[in-house]
mmCIF file of C-alpha atoms in Angstrom:
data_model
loop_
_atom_site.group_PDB
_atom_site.id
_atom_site.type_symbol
_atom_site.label_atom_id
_atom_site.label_comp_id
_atom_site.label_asym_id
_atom_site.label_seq_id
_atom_site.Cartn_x
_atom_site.Cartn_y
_atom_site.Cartn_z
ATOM 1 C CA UNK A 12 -9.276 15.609 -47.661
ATOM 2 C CA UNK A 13 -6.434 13.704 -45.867
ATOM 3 C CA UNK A 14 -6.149 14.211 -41.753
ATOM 4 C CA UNK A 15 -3.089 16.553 -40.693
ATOM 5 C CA UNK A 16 -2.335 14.122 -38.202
ATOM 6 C CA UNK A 17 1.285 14.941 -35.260
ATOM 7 C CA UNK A 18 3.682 11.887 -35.985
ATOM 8 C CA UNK A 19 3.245 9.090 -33.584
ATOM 9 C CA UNK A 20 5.222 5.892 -32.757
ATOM 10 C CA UNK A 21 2.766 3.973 -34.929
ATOM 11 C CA UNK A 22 3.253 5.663 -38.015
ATOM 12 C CA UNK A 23 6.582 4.341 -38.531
ATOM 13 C CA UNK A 24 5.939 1.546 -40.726
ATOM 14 C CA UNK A 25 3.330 3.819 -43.210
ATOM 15 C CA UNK A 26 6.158 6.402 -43.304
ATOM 16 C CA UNK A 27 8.828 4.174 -44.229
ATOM 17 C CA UNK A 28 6.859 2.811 -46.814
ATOM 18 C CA UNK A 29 5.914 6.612 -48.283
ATOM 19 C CA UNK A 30 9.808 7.662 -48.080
ATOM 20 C CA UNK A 31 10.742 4.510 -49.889
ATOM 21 C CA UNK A 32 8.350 4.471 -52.407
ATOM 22 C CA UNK A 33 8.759 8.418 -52.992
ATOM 23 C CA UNK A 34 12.687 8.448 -52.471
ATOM 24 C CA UNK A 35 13.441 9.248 -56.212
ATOM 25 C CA UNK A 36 10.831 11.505 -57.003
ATOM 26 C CA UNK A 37 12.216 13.387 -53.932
ATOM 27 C CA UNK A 38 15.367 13.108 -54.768
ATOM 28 C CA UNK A 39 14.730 15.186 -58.519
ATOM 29 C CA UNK A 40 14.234 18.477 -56.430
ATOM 30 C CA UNK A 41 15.617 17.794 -52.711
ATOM 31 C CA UNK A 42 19.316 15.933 -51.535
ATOM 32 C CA UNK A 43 18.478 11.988 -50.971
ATOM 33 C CA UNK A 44 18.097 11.370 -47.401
ATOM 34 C CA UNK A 45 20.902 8.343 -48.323
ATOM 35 C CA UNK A 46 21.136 4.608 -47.306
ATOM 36 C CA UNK A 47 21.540 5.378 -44.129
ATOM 37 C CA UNK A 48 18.659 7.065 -43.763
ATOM 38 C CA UNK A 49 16.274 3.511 -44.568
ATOM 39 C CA UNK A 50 18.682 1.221 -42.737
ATOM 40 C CA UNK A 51 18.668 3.105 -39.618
ATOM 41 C CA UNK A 52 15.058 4.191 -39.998
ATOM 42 C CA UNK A 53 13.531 3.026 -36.547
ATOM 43 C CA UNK A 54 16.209 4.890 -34.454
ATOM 44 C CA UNK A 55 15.511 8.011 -36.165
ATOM 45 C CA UNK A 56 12.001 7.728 -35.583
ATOM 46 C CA UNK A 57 12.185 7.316 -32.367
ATOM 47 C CA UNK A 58 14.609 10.561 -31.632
ATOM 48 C CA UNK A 59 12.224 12.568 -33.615
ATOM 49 C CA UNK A 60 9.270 11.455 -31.468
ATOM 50 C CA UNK A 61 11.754 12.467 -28.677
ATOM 51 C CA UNK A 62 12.524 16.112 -30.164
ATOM 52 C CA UNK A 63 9.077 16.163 -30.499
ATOM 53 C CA UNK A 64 8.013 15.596 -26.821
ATOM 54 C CA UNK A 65 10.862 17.981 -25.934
ATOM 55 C CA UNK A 66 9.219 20.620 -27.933
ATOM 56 C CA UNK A 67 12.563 21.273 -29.993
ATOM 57 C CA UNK A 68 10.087 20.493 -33.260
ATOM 58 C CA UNK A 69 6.674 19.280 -34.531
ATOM 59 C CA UNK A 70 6.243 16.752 -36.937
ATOM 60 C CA UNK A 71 3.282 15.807 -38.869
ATOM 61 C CA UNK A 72 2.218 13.478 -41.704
ATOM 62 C CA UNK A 73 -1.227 14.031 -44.193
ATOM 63 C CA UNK A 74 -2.851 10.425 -44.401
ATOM 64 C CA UNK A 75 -5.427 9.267 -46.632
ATOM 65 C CA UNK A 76 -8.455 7.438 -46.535
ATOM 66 C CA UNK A 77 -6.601 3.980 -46.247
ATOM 67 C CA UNK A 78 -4.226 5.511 -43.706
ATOM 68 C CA UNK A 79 -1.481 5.945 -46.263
ATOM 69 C CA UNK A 80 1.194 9.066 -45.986
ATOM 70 C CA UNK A 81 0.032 10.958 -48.906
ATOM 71 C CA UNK A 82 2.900 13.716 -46.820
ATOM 72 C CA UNK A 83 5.147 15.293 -44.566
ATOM 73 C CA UNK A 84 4.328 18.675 -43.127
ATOM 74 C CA UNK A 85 7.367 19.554 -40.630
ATOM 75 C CA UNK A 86 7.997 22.342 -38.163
ATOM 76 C CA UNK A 87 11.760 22.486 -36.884
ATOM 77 C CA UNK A 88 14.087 24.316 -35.250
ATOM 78 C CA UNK A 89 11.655 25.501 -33.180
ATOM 79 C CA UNK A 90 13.290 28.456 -30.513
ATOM 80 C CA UNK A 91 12.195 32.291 -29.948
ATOM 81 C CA UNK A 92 8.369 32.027 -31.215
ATOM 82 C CA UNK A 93 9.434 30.960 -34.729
ATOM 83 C CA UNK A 94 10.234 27.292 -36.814
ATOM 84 C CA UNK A 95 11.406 26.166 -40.473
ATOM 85 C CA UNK A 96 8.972 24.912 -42.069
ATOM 86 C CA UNK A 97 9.811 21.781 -44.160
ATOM 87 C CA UNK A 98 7.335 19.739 -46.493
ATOM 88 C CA UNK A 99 7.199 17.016 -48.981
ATOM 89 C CA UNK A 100 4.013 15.207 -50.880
ATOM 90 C CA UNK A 101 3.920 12.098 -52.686
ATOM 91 C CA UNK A 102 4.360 12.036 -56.367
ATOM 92 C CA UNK A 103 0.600 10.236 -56.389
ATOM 93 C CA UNK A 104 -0.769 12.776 -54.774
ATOM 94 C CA UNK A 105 1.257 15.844 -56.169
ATOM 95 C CA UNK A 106 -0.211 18.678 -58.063
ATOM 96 C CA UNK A 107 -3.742 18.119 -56.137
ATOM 97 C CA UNK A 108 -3.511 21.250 -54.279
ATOM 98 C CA UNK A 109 -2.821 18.870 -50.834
ATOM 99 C CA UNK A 110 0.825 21.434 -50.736
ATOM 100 C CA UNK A 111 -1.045 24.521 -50.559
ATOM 101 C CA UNK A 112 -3.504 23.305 -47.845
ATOM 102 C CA UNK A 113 -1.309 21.491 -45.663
ATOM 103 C CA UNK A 114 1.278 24.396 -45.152
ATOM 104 C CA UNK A 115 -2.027 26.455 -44.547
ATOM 105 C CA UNK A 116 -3.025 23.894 -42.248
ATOM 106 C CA UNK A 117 0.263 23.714 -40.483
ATOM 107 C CA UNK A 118 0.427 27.586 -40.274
ATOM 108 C CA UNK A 119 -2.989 27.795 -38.411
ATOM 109 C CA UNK A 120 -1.468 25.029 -36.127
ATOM 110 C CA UNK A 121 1.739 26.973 -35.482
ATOM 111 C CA UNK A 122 -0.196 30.258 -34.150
ATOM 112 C CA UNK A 123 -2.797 28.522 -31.858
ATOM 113 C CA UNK A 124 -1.355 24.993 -30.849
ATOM 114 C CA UNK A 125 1.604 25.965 -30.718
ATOM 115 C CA UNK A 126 2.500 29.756 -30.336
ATOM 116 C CA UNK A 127 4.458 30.177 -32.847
ATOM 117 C CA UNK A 128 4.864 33.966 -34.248
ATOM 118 C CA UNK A 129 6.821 33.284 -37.772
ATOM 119 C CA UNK A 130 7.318 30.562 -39.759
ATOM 120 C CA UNK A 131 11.055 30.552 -42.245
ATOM 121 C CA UNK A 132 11.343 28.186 -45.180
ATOM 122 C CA UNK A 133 13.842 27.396 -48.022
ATOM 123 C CA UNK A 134 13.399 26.003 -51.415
ATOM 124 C CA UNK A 135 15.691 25.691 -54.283
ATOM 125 C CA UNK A 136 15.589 28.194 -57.786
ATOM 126 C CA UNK A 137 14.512 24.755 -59.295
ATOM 127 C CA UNK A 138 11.966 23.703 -57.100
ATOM 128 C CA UNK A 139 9.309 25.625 -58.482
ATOM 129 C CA UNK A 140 6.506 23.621 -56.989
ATOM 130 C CA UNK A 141 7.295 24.319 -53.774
ATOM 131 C CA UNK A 142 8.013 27.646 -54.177
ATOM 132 C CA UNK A 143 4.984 28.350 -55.559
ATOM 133 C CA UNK A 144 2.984 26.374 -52.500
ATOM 134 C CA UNK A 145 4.867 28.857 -49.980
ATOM 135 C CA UNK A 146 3.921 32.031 -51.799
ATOM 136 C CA UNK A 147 0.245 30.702 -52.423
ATOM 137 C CA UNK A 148 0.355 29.841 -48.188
ATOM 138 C CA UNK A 149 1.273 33.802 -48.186
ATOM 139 C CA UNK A 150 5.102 33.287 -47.457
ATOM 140 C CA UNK A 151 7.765 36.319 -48.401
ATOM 141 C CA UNK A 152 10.971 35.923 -50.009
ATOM 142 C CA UNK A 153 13.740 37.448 -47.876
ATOM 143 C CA UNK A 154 16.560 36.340 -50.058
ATOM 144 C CA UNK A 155 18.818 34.390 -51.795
ATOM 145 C CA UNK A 156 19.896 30.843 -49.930
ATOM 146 C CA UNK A 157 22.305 28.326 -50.820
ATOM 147 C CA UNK A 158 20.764 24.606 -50.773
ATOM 148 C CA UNK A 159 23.198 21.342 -50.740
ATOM 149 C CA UNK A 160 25.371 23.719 -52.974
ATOM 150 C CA UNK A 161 22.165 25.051 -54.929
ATOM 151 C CA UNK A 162 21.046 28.463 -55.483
ATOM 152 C CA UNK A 163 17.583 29.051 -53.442
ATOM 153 C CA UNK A 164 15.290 31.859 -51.864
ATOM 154 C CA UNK A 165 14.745 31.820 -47.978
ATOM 155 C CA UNK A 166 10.967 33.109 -47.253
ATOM 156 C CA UNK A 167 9.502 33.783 -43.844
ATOM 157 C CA UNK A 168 5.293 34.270 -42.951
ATOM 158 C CA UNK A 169 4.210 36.064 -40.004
ATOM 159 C CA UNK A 170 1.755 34.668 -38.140
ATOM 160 C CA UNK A 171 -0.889 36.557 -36.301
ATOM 161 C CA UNK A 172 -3.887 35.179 -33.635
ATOM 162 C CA UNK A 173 -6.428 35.399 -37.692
ATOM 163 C CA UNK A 174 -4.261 32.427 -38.397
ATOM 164 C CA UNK A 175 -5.183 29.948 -35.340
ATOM 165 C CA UNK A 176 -8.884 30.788 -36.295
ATOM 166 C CA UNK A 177 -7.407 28.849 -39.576
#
């Protein structure tokens, strides 16, 4: 199973390299990070790393065997006990189940690491994978969402001390 591993400074170059090769399989179900995105990539990592250390979010990648990003597990916005959850897997390692347990994963890490009390998240009405990985890592629909001018469902998932024990 790939290591749920917090972003660090050296990861920059494997992530890169997963967003690039991923970027239009993402872009089928979420809005394209865009050009700018890639060209400024460096400075963005580094002000992530810096949100990060501040506390304002948590970011984590799932890497493989060969210390390859297989994924993105993301916790931001982070204020008032609760985050947004944010995710993304790589088309070669899609439908493998590695969704499901990293948003479980992340959810256990949320209650103890980080004392988090509720987790939100948003998907589009056509991103049915995803959807289906946040109701399968016992998230709730709260209602309806609009998504880079798409329809969507907002969800939310308590968490409770059962969930640190993972």
């Amino acid at each position: 199973m790939p290591e749920l591993q917090r972003l660090r400074a050296d990861h920059a170059p494997a992530l890169l390299a997963f967003e690039l090769e991923n970027r239009d399989y993402f872009a089928a179900s979420v809005p394209d990070r865009g050009d700018d995105y890639f060209a400024q990539f460096d400075a963005r990592h580094a002000a992530l790393l810096a949100d990060q250390a501040a506390g304002l979010d948590h970011f984590h990648l799932l890497v493989g065997a060969d210390g390859e990003v297989l994924g993105r597990v993301n916790l931001v916005d982070v204020a008032d006990g609760s985050a947004e959850l944010g995710f993304r897997i790589a088309k070669s390692a899609a439908r493998q189940g590695l969704a499901t347990s990293a948003v479980r994963r992340i959810c256990a890490l949320a209650a103890g690491e980080y004392g988090l009390t509720s987790l939100r998240a948003r998907a589009t009405l056509d991103n049915a994978g995803s959807r289906a990985v946040l109701v399968r890592a016992g998230f709730v629909p709260t209602g309806e969402v609009t998504l880079s001018g798409q329809p969507g469902t907002s969800y939310v998932r308590k968490l409770a001390a059962a969930d640190a024990a993972g």
